[in-house]
PDB file with one MODEL, atoms N, CA, C and O in Angstrom:
MODEL        1
ATOM      1  N   MET A   1       0.849  -1.171   0.000  1.00  0.00           N
ATOM      2  CA  MET A   1       0.000   0.000   0.000  1.00  0.00           C
ATOM      3  C   MET A   1       0.895   1.234   0.000  1.00  0.00           C
ATOM      4  O   MET A   1       1.888   1.290   0.725  1.00  0.00           O
ATOM      5  N   SER A   2       0.541   2.209  -0.808  1.00  0.00           N
ATOM      6  CA  SER A   2       1.388   3.393  -0.924  1.00  0.00           C
ATOM      7  C   SER A   2       1.219   4.312   0.284  1.00  0.00           C
ATOM      8  O   SER A   2       0.263   4.202   1.052  1.00  0.00           O
ATOM      9  N   THR A   3       2.170   5.209   0.417  1.00  0.00           N
ATOM     10  CA  THR A   3       2.136   6.158   1.521  1.00  0.00           C
ATOM     11  C   THR A   3       0.932   7.080   1.416  1.00  0.00           C
ATOM     12  O   THR A   3       0.327   7.430   2.429  1.00  0.00           O
ATOM     13  N   LEU A   4       0.581   7.474   0.205  1.00  0.00           N
ATOM     14  CA  LEU A   4      -0.576   8.352   0.020  1.00  0.00           C
ATOM     15  C   LEU A   4      -1.868   7.669   0.463  1.00  0.00           C
ATOM     16  O   LEU A   4      -2.717   8.293   1.098  1.00  0.00           O
ATOM     17  N   ALA A   5      -2.011   6.414   0.134  1.00  0.00           N
ATOM     18  CA  ALA A   5      -3.212   5.678   0.547  1.00  0.00           C
ATOM     19  C   ALA A   5      -3.273   5.540   2.066  1.00  0.00           C
ATOM     20  O   ALA A   5      -4.352   5.631   2.650  1.00  0.00           O
ATOM     21  N   LEU A   6      -2.142   5.326   2.703  1.00  0.00           N
ATOM     22  CA  LEU A   6      -2.120   5.235   4.165  1.00  0.00           C
ATOM     23  C   LEU A   6      -2.479   6.569   4.802  1.00  0.00           C
ATOM     24  O   LEU A   6      -3.198   6.603   5.801  1.00  0.00           O
ATOM     25  N   LEU A   7      -1.993   7.658   4.244  1.00  0.00           N
ATOM     26  CA  LEU A   7      -2.321   8.975   4.774  1.00  0.00           C
ATOM     27  C   LEU A   7      -3.801   9.298   4.602  1.00  0.00           C
ATOM     28  O   LEU A   7      -4.416   9.883   5.493  1.00  0.00           O
ATOM     29  N   VAL A   8      -4.364   8.930   3.486  1.00  0.00           N
ATOM     30  CA  VAL A   8      -5.799   9.154   3.256  1.00  0.00           C
ATOM     31  C   VAL A   8      -6.622   8.319   4.226  1.00  0.00           C
ATOM     32  O   VAL A   8      -7.621   8.801   4.760  1.00  0.00           O
ATOM     33  N   ALA A   9      -6.221   7.084   4.460  1.00  0.00           N
ATOM     34  CA  ALA A   9      -6.928   6.227   5.407  1.00  0.00           C
ATOM     35  C   ALA A   9      -6.834   6.789   6.825  1.00  0.00           C
ATOM     36  O   ALA A   9      -7.815   6.764   7.567  1.00  0.00           O
ATOM     37  N   LEU A  10      -5.671   7.291   7.201  1.00  0.00           N
ATOM     38  CA  LEU A  10      -5.504   7.892   8.521  1.00  0.00           C
ATOM     39  C   LEU A  10      -6.368   9.137   8.660  1.00  0.00           C
ATOM     40  O   LEU A  10      -6.990   9.347   9.701  1.00  0.00           O
ATOM     41  N   LEU A  11      -6.410   9.954   7.635  1.00  0.00           N
ATOM     42  CA  LEU A  11      -7.246  11.149   7.656  1.00  0.00           C
ATOM     43  C   LEU A  11      -8.720  10.784   7.781  1.00  0.00           C
ATOM     44  O   LEU A  11      -9.463  11.438   8.514  1.00  0.00           O
ATOM     45  N   LEU A  12      -9.138   9.759   7.082  1.00  0.00           N
ATOM     46  CA  LEU A  12     -10.529   9.311   7.154  1.00  0.00           C
ATOM     47  C   LEU A  12     -10.868   8.815   8.554  1.00  0.00           C
ATOM     48  O   LEU A  12     -11.953   9.097   9.062  1.00  0.00           O
ATOM     49  N   VAL A  13      -9.964   8.088   9.176  1.00  0.00           N
ATOM     50  CA  VAL A  13     -10.187   7.603  10.541  1.00  0.00           C
ATOM     51  C   VAL A  13     -10.304   8.783  11.506  1.00  0.00           C
ATOM     52  O   VAL A  13     -11.171   8.785  12.380  1.00  0.00           O
ATOM     53  N   VAL A  14      -9.447   9.774  11.354  1.00  0.00           N
ATOM     54  CA  VAL A  14      -9.490  10.947  12.231  1.00  0.00           C
ATOM     55  C   VAL A  14     -10.806  11.697  12.065  1.00  0.00           C
ATOM     56  O   VAL A  14     -11.406  12.119  13.053  1.00  0.00           O
ATOM     57  N   VAL A  15     -11.256  11.866  10.834  1.00  0.00           N
ATOM     58  CA  VAL A  15     -12.514  12.570  10.585  1.00  0.00           C
ATOM     59  C   VAL A  15     -13.695  11.809  11.180  1.00  0.00           C
ATOM     60  O   VAL A  15     -14.585  12.418  11.774  1.00  0.00           O
ATOM     61  N   VAL A  16     -13.712  10.502  11.031  1.00  0.00           N
ATOM     62  CA  VAL A  16     -14.810   9.698  11.578  1.00  0.00           C
ATOM     63  C   VAL A  16     -14.821   9.775  13.099  1.00  0.00           C
ATOM     64  O   VAL A  16     -15.887   9.894  13.703  1.00  0.00           O
ATOM     65  N   VAL A  17     -13.659   9.709  13.718  1.00  0.00           N
ATOM     66  CA  VAL A  17     -13.584   9.803  15.178  1.00  0.00           C
ATOM     67  C   VAL A  17     -14.059  11.175  15.649  1.00  0.00           C
ATOM     68  O   VAL A  17     -14.811  11.266  16.619  1.00  0.00           O
ATOM     69  N   LEU A  18     -13.632  12.240  14.974  1.00  0.00           N
ATOM     70  CA  LEU A  18     -14.077  13.585  15.346  1.00  0.00           C
ATOM     71  C   LEU A  18     -15.582  13.739  15.182  1.00  0.00           C
ATOM     72  O   LEU A  18     -16.233  14.353  16.026  1.00  0.00           O
ATOM     73  N   LEU A  19     -16.140  13.196  14.119  1.00  0.00           N
ATOM     74  CA  LEU A  19     -17.581  13.268  13.902  1.00  0.00           C
ATOM     75  C   LEU A  19     -18.331  12.515  14.997  1.00  0.00           C
ATOM     76  O   LEU A  19     -19.338  13.007  15.504  1.00  0.00           O
ATOM     77  N   ALA A  20     -17.855  11.336  15.364  1.00  0.00           N
ATOM     78  CA  ALA A  20     -18.511  10.540  16.402  1.00  0.00           C
ATOM     79  C   ALA A  20     -18.436  11.238  17.757  1.00  0.00           C
ATOM     80  O   ALA A  20     -19.420  11.272  18.496  1.00  0.00           O
ATOM     81  N   VAL A  21     -17.281  11.789  18.081  1.00  0.00           N
ATOM     82  CA  VAL A  21     -17.132  12.488  19.355  1.00  0.00           C
ATOM     83  C   VAL A  21     -17.989  13.754  19.375  1.00  0.00           C
ATOM     84  O   VAL A  21     -18.593  14.079  20.397  1.00  0.00           O
ATOM     85  N   GLY A  22     -18.044  14.459  18.264  1.00  0.00           N
ATOM     86  CA  GLY A  22     -18.888  15.652  18.192  1.00  0.00           C
ATOM     87  C   GLY A  22     -20.358  15.324  18.367  1.00  0.00           C
ATOM     88  O   GLY A  22     -21.075  16.030  19.075  1.00  0.00           O
ATOM     89  N   ALA A  23     -20.812  14.255  17.725  1.00  0.00           N
ATOM     90  CA  ALA A  23     -22.212  13.846  17.871  1.00  0.00           C
ATOM     91  C   ALA A  23     -22.504  13.431  19.311  1.00  0.00           C
ATOM     92  O   ALA A  23     -23.550  13.780  19.857  1.00  0.00           O
ATOM     93  N   ALA A  24     -21.593  12.695  19.921  1.00  0.00           N
ATOM     94  CA  ALA A  24     -21.795  12.274  21.308  1.00  0.00           C
ATOM     95  C   ALA A  24     -21.822  13.484  22.245  1.00  0.00           C
ATOM     96  O   ALA A  24     -22.602  13.513  23.197  1.00  0.00           O
ATOM     97  N   TYR A  25     -20.980  14.470  21.981  1.00  0.00           N
ATOM     98  CA  TYR A  25     -20.953  15.674  22.834  1.00  0.00           C
ATOM     99  C   TYR A  25     -22.248  16.473  22.717  1.00  0.00           C
ATOM    100  O   TYR A  25     -22.808  16.914  23.720  1.00  0.00           O
ATOM    101  N   VAL A  26     -22.716  16.654  21.492  1.00  0.00           N
ATOM    102  CA  VAL A  26     -23.952  17.415  21.296  1.00  0.00           C
ATOM    103  C   VAL A  26     -25.123  16.712  21.970  1.00  0.00           C
ATOM    104  O   VAL A  26     -25.951  17.364  22.607  1.00  0.00           O
ATOM    105  N   VAL A  27     -25.200  15.401  21.840  1.00  0.00           N
ATOM    106  CA  VAL A  27     -26.289  14.661  22.465  1.00  0.00           C
ATOM    107  C   VAL A  27     -26.129  14.653  23.987  1.00  0.00           C
ATOM    108  O   VAL A  27     -27.119  14.643  24.718  1.00  0.00           O
ATOM    109  N   HIS A  28     -24.879  14.657  24.459  1.00  0.00           N
ATOM    110  CA  HIS A  28     -24.646  14.722  25.903  1.00  0.00           C
ATOM    111  C   HIS A  28     -25.149  16.054  26.471  1.00  0.00           C
ATOM    112  O   HIS A  28     -25.678  16.103  27.582  1.00  0.00           O
ATOM    113  N   ARG A  29     -24.981  17.124  25.705  1.00  0.00           N
ATOM    114  CA  ARG A  29     -25.430  18.441  26.154  1.00  0.00           C
ATOM    115  C   ARG A  29     -26.950  18.577  26.097  1.00  0.00           C
ATOM    116  O   ARG A  29     -27.516  19.394  26.823  1.00  0.00           O
ATOM    117  N   HIS A  30     -27.617  17.800  25.256  1.00  0.00           N
ATOM    118  CA  HIS A  30     -29.073  17.821  25.120  1.00  0.00           C
ATOM    119  C   HIS A  30     -29.592  16.399  25.334  1.00  0.00           C
ATOM    120  O   HIS A  30     -29.874  15.692  24.366  1.00  0.00           O
ATOM    121  N   PRO A  31     -29.721  15.974  26.593  1.00  0.00           N
ATOM    122  CA  PRO A  31     -30.038  14.568  26.882  1.00  0.00           C
ATOM    123  C   PRO A  31     -31.404  14.105  26.374  1.00  0.00           C
ATOM    124  O   PRO A  31     -31.625  12.902  26.237  1.00  0.00           O
ATOM    125  N   SER A  32     -32.307  15.015  26.098  1.00  0.00           N
ATOM    126  CA  SER A  32     -33.623  14.586  25.630  1.00  0.00           C
ATOM    127  C   SER A  32     -33.584  14.075  24.185  1.00  0.00           C
ATOM    128  O   SER A  32     -34.538  13.442  23.732  1.00  0.00           O
ATOM    129  N   TRP A  33     -32.491  14.341  23.458  1.00  0.00           N
ATOM    130  CA  TRP A  33     -32.406  13.924  22.056  1.00  0.00           C
ATOM    131  C   TRP A  33     -32.168  12.426  21.917  1.00  0.00           C
ATOM    132  O   TRP A  33     -32.842  11.758  21.132  1.00  0.00           O
ATOM    133  N   SER A  34     -31.217  11.899  22.674  1.00  0.00           N
ATOM    134  CA  SER A  34     -30.854  10.484  22.508  1.00  0.00           C
ATOM    135  C   SER A  34     -29.787  10.128  23.524  1.00  0.00           C
ATOM    136  O   SER A  34     -29.463  10.921  24.408  1.00  0.00           O
ATOM    137  N   GLN A  35     -29.242   8.922  23.388  1.00  0.00           N
ATOM    138  CA  GLN A  35     -28.105   8.488  24.188  1.00  0.00           C
ATOM    139  C   GLN A  35     -26.815   8.842  23.444  1.00  0.00           C
ATOM    140  O   GLN A  35     -26.741   8.631  22.233  1.00  0.00           O
ATOM    141  N   PRO A  36     -25.795   9.376  24.130  1.00  0.00           N
ATOM    142  CA  PRO A  36     -24.561   9.783  23.454  1.00  0.00           C
ATOM    143  C   PRO A  36     -23.863   8.647  22.704  1.00  0.00           C
ATOM    144  O   PRO A  36     -23.376   8.848  21.591  1.00  0.00           O
ATOM    145  N   LEU A  37     -23.811   7.470  23.299  1.00  0.00           N
ATOM    146  CA  LEU A  37     -23.128   6.361  22.643  1.00  0.00           C
ATOM    147  C   LEU A  37     -23.870   5.930  21.388  1.00  0.00           C
ATOM    148  O   LEU A  37     -23.248   5.574  20.386  1.00  0.00           O
ATOM    149  N   GLY A  38     -25.195   5.960  21.439  1.00  0.00           N
ATOM    150  CA  GLY A  38     -25.997   5.627  20.263  1.00  0.00           C
ATOM    151  C   GLY A  38     -25.775   6.621  19.134  1.00  0.00           C
ATOM    152  O   GLY A  38     -25.709   6.240  17.966  1.00  0.00           O
ATOM    153  N   ALA A  39     -25.660   7.894  19.486  1.00  0.00           N
ATOM    154  CA  ALA A  39     -25.403   8.918  18.472  1.00  0.00           C
ATOM    155  C   ALA A  39     -24.025   8.740  17.848  1.00  0.00           C
ATOM    156  O   ALA A  39     -23.857   8.926  16.643  1.00  0.00           O
ATOM    157  N   ALA A  40     -23.043   8.381  18.664  1.00  0.00           N
ATOM    158  CA  ALA A  40     -21.689   8.165  18.143  1.00  0.00           C
ATOM    159  C   ALA A  40     -21.664   6.974  17.190  1.00  0.00           C
ATOM    160  O   ALA A  40     -21.064   7.045  16.118  1.00  0.00           O
ATOM    161  N   PHE A  41     -22.321   5.873  17.584  1.00  0.00           N
ATOM    162  CA  PHE A  41     -22.371   4.707  16.702  1.00  0.00           C
ATOM    163  C   PHE A  41     -23.149   5.014  15.425  1.00  0.00           C
ATOM    164  O   PHE A  41     -22.801   4.530  14.348  1.00  0.00           O
ATOM    165  N   GLY A  42     -24.192   5.813  15.547  1.00  0.00           N
ATOM    166  CA  GLY A  42     -24.953   6.214  14.367  1.00  0.00           C
ATOM    167  C   GLY A  42     -24.118   7.040  13.408  1.00  0.00           C
ATOM    168  O   GLY A  42     -24.194   6.851  12.193  1.00  0.00           O
ATOM    169  N   ALA A  43     -23.324   7.951  13.943  1.00  0.00           N
ATOM    170  CA  ALA A  43     -22.453   8.780  13.097  1.00  0.00           C
ATOM    171  C   ALA A  43     -21.413   7.917  12.385  1.00  0.00           C
ATOM    172  O   ALA A  43     -21.132   8.124  11.205  1.00  0.00           O
ATOM    173  N   VAL A  44     -20.847   6.956  13.102  1.00  0.00           N
ATOM    174  CA  VAL A  44     -19.867   6.052  12.485  1.00  0.00           C
ATOM    175  C   VAL A  44     -20.532   5.200  11.413  1.00  0.00           C
ATOM    176  O   VAL A  44     -19.940   4.959  10.361  1.00  0.00           O
ATOM    177  N   ALA A  45     -21.749   4.742  11.666  1.00  0.00           N
ATOM    178  CA  ALA A  45     -22.458   3.927  10.674  1.00  0.00           C
ATOM    179  C   ALA A  45     -22.764   4.728   9.413  1.00  0.00           C
ATOM    180  O   ALA A  45     -22.640   4.209   8.303  1.00  0.00           O
ATOM    181  N   VAL A  46     -23.162   5.984   9.577  1.00  0.00           N
ATOM    182  CA  VAL A  46     -23.437   6.836   8.410  1.00  0.00           C
ATOM    183  C   VAL A  46     -22.161   7.066   7.606  1.00  0.00           C
ATOM    184  O   VAL A  46     -22.179   6.987   6.378  1.00  0.00           O
ATOM    185  N   MET A  47     -21.058   7.349   8.287  1.00  0.00           N
ATOM    186  CA  MET A  47     -19.797   7.567   7.575  1.00  0.00           C
ATOM    187  C   MET A  47     -19.333   6.290   6.881  1.00  0.00           C
ATOM    188  O   MET A  47     -18.824   6.353   5.762  1.00  0.00           O
ATOM    189  N   ALA A  48     -19.497   5.140   7.516  1.00  0.00           N
ATOM    190  CA  ALA A  48     -19.104   3.878   6.892  1.00  0.00           C
ATOM    191  C   ALA A  48     -19.944   3.608   5.649  1.00  0.00           C
ATOM    192  O   ALA A  48     -19.433   3.110   4.646  1.00  0.00           O
ATOM    193  N   THR A  49     -21.220   3.934   5.712  1.00  0.00           N
ATOM    194  CA  THR A  49     -22.088   3.754   4.545  1.00  0.00           C
ATOM    195  C   THR A  49     -21.659   4.666   3.405  1.00  0.00           C
ATOM    196  O   THR A  49     -21.597   4.238   2.252  1.00  0.00           O
ATOM    197  N   LEU A  50     -21.363   5.917   3.725  1.00  0.00           N
ATOM    198  CA  LEU A  50     -20.934   6.852   2.684  1.00  0.00           C
ATOM    199  C   LEU A  50     -19.609   6.429   2.056  1.00  0.00           C
ATOM    200  O   LEU A  50     -19.452   6.474   0.836  1.00  0.00           O
ATOM    201  N   VAL A  51     -18.667   6.023   2.885  1.00  0.00           N
ATOM    202  CA  VAL A  51     -17.366   5.588   2.364  1.00  0.00           C
ATOM    203  C   VAL A  51     -17.526   4.322   1.533  1.00  0.00           C
ATOM    204  O   VAL A  51     -16.888   4.183   0.490  1.00  0.00           O
ATOM    205  N   GLY A  52     -18.360   3.408   1.979  1.00  0.00           N
ATOM    206  CA  GLY A  52     -18.610   2.193   1.205  1.00  0.00           C
ATOM    207  C   GLY A  52     -19.225   2.484  -0.144  1.00  0.00           C
ATOM    208  O   GLY A  52     -18.876   1.856  -1.144  1.00  0.00           O
ATOM    209  N   ALA A  53     -20.147   3.443  -0.175  1.00  0.00           N
ATOM    210  CA  ALA A  53     -20.771   3.812  -1.452  1.00  0.00           C
ATOM    211  C   ALA A  53     -19.753   4.476  -2.386  1.00  0.00           C
ATOM    212  O   ALA A  53     -19.774   4.239  -3.593  1.00  0.00           O
ATOM    213  N   ILE A  54     -18.878   5.292  -1.838  1.00  0.00           N
ATOM    214  CA  ILE A  54     -17.858   5.951  -2.662  1.00  0.00           C
ATOM    215  C   ILE A  54     -16.868   4.927  -3.191  1.00  0.00           C
ATOM    216  O   ILE A  54     -16.484   4.979  -4.360  1.00  0.00           O
ATOM    217  N   LEU A  55     -16.449   3.992  -2.339  1.00  0.00           N
ATOM    218  CA  LEU A  55     -15.464   2.993  -2.766  1.00  0.00           C
ATOM    219  C   LEU A  55     -16.048   1.991  -3.765  1.00  0.00           C
ATOM    220  O   LEU A  55     -15.317   1.402  -4.561  1.00  0.00           O
ATOM    221  N   ALA A  56     -17.359   1.803  -3.718  1.00  0.00           N
ATOM    222  CA  ALA A  56     -17.981   0.841  -4.621  1.00  0.00           C
ATOM    223  C   ALA A  56     -18.077   1.367  -6.059  1.00  0.00           C
ATOM    224  O   ALA A  56     -18.246   0.586  -6.995  1.00  0.00           O
ATOM    225  N   ARG A  57     -17.974   2.653  -6.229  1.00  0.00           N
ATOM    226  CA  ARG A  57     -18.049   3.247  -7.570  1.00  0.00           C
ATOM    227  C   ARG A  57     -16.850   2.880  -8.303  1.00  0.00           C
ATOM    228  O   ARG A  57     -16.692   3.268  -9.461  1.00  0.00           O
TER     229      ARG A  57
ENDMDL
END
């Protein structure tokens, strides 16, 4: 695997982690919306679906 591909994969992992943590924080601040862990898993699932759709093209 090339260095560029590894860097892109690392960047994608960082973005997904930041999105999950951000979603969990927002839900933590507004507890009536949902459970923070559920929101984090939901954000990761949405990102995985989007990445899978992009890679399948």
